Short mmCIF file of C-alpha atoms in Angstrom, two decimals:
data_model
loop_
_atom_site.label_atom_id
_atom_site.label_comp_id
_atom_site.label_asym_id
_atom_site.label_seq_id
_atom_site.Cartn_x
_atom_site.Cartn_y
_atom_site.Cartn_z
CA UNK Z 1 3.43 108.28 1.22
CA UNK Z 2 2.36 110.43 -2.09
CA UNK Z 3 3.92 113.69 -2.93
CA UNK Z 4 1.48 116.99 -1.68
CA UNK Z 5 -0.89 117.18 -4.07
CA UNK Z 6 -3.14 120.45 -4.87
CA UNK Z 7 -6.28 118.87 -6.11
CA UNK Z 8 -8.32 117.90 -2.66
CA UNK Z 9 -9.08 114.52 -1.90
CA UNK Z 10 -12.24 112.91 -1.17
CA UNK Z 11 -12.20 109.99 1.38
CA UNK Z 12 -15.02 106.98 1.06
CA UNK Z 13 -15.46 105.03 4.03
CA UNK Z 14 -16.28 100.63 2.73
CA UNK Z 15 -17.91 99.00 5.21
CA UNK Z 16 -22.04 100.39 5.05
CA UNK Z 17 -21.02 102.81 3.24
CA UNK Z 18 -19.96 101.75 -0.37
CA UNK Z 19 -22.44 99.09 0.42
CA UNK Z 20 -25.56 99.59 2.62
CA UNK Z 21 -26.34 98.09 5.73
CA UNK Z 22 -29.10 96.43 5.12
CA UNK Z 23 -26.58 93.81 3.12
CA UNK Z 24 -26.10 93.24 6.75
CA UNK Z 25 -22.42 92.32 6.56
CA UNK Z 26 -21.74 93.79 10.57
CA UNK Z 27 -24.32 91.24 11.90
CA UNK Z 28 -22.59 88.69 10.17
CA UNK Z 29 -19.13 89.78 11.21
CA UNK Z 30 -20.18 89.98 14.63
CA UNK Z 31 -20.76 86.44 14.92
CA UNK Z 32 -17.25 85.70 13.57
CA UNK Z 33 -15.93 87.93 16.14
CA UNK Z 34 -17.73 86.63 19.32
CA UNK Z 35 -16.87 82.69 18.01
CA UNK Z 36 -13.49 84.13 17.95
CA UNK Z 37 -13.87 85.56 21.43
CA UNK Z 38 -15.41 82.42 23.01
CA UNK Z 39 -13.00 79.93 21.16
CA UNK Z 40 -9.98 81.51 22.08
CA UNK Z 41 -10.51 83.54 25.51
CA UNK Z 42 -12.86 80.46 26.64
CA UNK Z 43 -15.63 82.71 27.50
CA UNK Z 44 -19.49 82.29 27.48
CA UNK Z 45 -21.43 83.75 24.58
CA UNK Z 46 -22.84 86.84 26.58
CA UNK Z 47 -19.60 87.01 28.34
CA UNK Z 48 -18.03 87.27 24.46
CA UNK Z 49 -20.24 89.80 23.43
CA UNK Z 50 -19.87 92.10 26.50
CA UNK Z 51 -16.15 91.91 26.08
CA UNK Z 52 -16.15 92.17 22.45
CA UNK Z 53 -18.49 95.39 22.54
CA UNK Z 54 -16.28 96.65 25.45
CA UNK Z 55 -13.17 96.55 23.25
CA UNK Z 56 -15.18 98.18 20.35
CA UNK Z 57 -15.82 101.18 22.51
CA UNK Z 58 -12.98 101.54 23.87
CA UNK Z 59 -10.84 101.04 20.46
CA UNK Z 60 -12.55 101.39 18.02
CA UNK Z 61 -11.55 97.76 16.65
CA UNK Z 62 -12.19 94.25 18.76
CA UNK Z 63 -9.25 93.24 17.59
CA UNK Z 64 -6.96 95.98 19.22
CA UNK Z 65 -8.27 95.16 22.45
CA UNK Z 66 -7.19 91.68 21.94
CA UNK Z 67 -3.88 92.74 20.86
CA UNK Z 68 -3.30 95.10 23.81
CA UNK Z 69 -4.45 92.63 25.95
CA UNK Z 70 -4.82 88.78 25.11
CA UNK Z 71 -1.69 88.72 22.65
CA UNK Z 72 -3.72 87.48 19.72
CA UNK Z 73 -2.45 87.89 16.34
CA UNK Z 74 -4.24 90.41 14.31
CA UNK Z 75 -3.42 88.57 10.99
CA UNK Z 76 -4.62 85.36 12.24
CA UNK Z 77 -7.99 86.93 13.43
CA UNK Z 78 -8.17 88.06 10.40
CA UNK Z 79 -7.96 84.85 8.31
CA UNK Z 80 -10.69 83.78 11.24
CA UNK Z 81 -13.24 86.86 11.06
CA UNK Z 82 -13.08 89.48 7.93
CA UNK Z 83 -11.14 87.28 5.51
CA UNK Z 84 -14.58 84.12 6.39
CA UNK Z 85 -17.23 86.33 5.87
CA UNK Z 86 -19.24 85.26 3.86
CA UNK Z 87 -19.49 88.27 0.59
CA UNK Z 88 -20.21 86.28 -2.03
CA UNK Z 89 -23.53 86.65 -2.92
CA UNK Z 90 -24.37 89.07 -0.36
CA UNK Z 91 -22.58 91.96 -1.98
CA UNK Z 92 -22.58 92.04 -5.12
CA UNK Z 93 -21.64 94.59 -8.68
CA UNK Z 94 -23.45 97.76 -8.02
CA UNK Z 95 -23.70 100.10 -11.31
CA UNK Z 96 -25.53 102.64 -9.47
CA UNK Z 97 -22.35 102.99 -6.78
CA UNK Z 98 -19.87 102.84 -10.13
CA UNK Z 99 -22.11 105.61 -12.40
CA UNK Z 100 -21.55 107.82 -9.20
CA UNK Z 101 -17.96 107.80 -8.83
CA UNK Z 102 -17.66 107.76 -13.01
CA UNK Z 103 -19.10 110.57 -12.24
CA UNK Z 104 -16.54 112.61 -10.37
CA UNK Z 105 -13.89 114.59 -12.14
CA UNK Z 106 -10.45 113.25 -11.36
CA UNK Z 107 -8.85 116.72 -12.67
CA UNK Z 108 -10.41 118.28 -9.59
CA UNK Z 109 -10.57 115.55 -6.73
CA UNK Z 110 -9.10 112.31 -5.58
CA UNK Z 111 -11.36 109.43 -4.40
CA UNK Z 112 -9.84 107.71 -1.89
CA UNK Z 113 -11.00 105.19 0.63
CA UNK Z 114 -10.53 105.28 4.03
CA UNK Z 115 -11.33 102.10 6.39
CA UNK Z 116 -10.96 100.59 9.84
CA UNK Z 117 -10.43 96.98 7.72
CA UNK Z 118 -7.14 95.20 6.90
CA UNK Z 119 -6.06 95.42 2.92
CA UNK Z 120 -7.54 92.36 2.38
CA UNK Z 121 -11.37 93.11 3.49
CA UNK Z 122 -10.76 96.45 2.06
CA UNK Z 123 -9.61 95.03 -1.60
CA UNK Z 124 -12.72 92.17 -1.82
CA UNK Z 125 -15.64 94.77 -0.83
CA UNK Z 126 -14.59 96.52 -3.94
CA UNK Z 127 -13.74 94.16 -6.32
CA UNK Z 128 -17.40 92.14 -4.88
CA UNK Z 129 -18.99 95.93 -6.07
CA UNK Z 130 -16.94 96.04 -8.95
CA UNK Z 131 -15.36 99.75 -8.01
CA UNK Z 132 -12.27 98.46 -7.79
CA UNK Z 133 -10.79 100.75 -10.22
CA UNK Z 134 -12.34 103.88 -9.34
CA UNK Z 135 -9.90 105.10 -6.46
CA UNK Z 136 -6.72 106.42 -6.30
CA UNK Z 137 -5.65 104.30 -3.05
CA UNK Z 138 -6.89 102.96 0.16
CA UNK Z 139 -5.60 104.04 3.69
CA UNK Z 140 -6.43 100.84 6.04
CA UNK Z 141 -5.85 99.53 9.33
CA UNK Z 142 -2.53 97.42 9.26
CA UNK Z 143 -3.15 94.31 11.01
CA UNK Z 144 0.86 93.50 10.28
CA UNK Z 145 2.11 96.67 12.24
CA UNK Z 146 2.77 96.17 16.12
CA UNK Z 147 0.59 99.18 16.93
CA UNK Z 148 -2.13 99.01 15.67
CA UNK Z 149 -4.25 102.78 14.08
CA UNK Z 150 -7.54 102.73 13.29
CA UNK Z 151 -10.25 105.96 13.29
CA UNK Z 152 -11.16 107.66 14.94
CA UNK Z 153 -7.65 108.43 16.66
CA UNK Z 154 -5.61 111.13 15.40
CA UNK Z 155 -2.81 109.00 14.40
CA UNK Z 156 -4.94 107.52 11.67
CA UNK Z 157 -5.94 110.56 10.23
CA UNK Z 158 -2.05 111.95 9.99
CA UNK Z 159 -1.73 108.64 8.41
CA UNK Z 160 -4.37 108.92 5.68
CA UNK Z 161 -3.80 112.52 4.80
CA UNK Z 162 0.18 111.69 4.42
CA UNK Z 163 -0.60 108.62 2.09
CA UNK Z 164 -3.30 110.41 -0.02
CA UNK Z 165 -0.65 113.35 -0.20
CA UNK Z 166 -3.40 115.61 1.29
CA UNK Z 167 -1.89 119.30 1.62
CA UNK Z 168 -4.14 120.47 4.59
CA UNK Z 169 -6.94 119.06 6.61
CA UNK Z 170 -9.09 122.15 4.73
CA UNK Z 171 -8.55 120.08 1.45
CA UNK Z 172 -9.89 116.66 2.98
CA UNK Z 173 -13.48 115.84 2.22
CA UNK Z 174 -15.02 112.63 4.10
CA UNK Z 175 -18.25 110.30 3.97
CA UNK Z 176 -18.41 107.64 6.86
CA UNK Z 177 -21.27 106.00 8.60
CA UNK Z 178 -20.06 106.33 12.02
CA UNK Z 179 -21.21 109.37 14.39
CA UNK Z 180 -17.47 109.05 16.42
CA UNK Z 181 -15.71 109.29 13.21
CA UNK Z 182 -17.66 112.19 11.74
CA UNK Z 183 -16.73 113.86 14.81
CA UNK Z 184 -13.36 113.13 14.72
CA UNK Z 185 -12.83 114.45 11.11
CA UNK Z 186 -15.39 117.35 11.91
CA UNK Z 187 -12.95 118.64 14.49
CA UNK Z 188 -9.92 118.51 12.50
CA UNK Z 189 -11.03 120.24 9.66
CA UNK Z 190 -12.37 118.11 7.32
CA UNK Z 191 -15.67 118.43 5.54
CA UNK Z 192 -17.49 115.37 6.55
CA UNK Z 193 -20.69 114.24 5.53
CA UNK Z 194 -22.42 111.62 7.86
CA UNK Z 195 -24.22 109.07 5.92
CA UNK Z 196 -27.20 107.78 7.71
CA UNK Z 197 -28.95 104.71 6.39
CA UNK Z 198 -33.01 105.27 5.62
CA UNK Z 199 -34.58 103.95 8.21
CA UNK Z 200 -31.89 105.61 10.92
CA UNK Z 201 -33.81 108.07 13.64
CA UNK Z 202 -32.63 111.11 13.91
CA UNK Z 203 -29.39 111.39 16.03
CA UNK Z 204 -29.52 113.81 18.92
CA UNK Z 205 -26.45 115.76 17.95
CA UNK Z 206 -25.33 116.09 14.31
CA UNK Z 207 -21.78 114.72 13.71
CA UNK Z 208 -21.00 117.07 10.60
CA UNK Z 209 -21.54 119.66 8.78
CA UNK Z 210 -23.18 117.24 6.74
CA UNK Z 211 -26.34 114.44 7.05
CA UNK Z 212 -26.90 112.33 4.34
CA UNK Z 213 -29.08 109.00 3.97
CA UNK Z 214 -27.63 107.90 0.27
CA UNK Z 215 -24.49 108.65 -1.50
CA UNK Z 216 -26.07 110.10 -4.73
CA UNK Z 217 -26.21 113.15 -2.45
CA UNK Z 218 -22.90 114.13 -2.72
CA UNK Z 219 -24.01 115.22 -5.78
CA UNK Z 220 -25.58 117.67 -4.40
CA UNK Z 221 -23.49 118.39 -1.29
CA UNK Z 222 -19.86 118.54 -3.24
CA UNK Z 223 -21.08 119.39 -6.91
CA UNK Z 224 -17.74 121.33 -7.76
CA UNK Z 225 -16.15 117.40 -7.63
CA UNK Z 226 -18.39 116.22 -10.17
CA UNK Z 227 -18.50 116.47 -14.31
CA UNK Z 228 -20.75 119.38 -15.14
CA UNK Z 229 -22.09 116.97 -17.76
CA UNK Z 230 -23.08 114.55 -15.36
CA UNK Z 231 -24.75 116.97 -12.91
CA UNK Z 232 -27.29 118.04 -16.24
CA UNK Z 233 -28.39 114.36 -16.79
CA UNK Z 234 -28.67 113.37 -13.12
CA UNK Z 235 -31.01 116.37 -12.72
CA UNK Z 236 -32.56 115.29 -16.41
CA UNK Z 237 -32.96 111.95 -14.67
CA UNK Z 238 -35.04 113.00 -11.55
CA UNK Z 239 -37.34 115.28 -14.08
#
């Protein structure tokens, strides 16, 4: 756990959210998950997926319904599903992502990230972006821990504001992709932005205070986190 800490912190979300999701990486993961559902529940592909999708809803994760209920061990679905995707290639350095959090001014925020993923998906997404120094830690989902935390359940907030040595839930700032965690964060306090990808519709009810569709707008959104100097030439940039 870190010491309190008075500057706020500002809590990234990986997975299509550092990266987009057109990269696709959830379709891929999905098939890793229902071959992992068939091969070792001995269920039909649809019957896979349904069960799979039921867990998700229910969970959060797939994998802590198989926990709860099938015995499986977390790290050795791991080694099966997020540790065998196949990244290489598919995401790759982005210098647009790394300009952006160059960007932000340490002396008055702390990037953090903040993901459903075990340490070891968590700590190849950003080395694959080549971020992987531009954060101050990473709150995860331990795979190793009997019970298991994930978002959006309350428990995993507590957790990430105690390890990012977050004072209050007022000083906790938060980009995610997912409408159920936006909501979550909303309603404790946080200042969430939820990042939509381009082509999303519309959703019926707004999960935040904030809607975004790229990450260069939390530029605009949080400027008092960002170099002042930075703020001129990104604005010099779009003249």
């Amino acid at each position: 756990m870190a010491p309190p800490n008075s500057r706020p912190v500002l809590f990234f979300d990986i997975d299509n959210c550092l990266y987009p999701r057109s990269k696709k990486v959830h379709d891929l993961m999905n098939v890793l998950i229902n071959k992992y559902f068939i091969d070792h529940l001995s269920l039909t592909e649809d019957d896979a997926n349904m069960l799979h999708q039921k867990y998700y809803k229910e969970y959060g994760l797939a994998i802590e319904g198989l926990v709860r209920h099938h015995k499986v061990d977390p790290l050795e679905y791991n080694t099966k599903v997020d540790d065998a995707l196949p990244l290489d290639g598919v995401i790759t350095s982005d210098p647009q992502l790394r300009k952006l959090l160059e960007d932000i001014d340490r002396s008055k925020v702390r990037p953090w990230l903040f993901t459903n993923a075990h340490i070891t998906h968590g700590k190849r997404v950003i080395k694959l972006l080549g971020v992987e120094d531009m954060f101050d830690g990473m709150t995860y989902c331990d795979y190793s821990q009997r019970t298991m935390i994930c978002k959006p359940h309350s428990a995993m907030f507590d957790k990430a504001e105690a390890e990012a040595g977050a004072t209050s839930p007022a000083e906790c700032y938060f980009v995610d992709d997912s409408h159920l965690n936006c909501i979550h964060a909303q309603a404790r306090g946080w200042t969430t932005a939820h990042l939509l990808a381009p082509d999303d519709p519309e959703p019926a009810t707004r999960a935040a205070k904030y809607q975004i569709r790229n990450l260069e707008e939390l530029r605009r959104i949080f400027p008092q986190f960002f170099k002042a100097e930075a703020d001129e030439q990104h604005v010099s940039s779009l003249l």
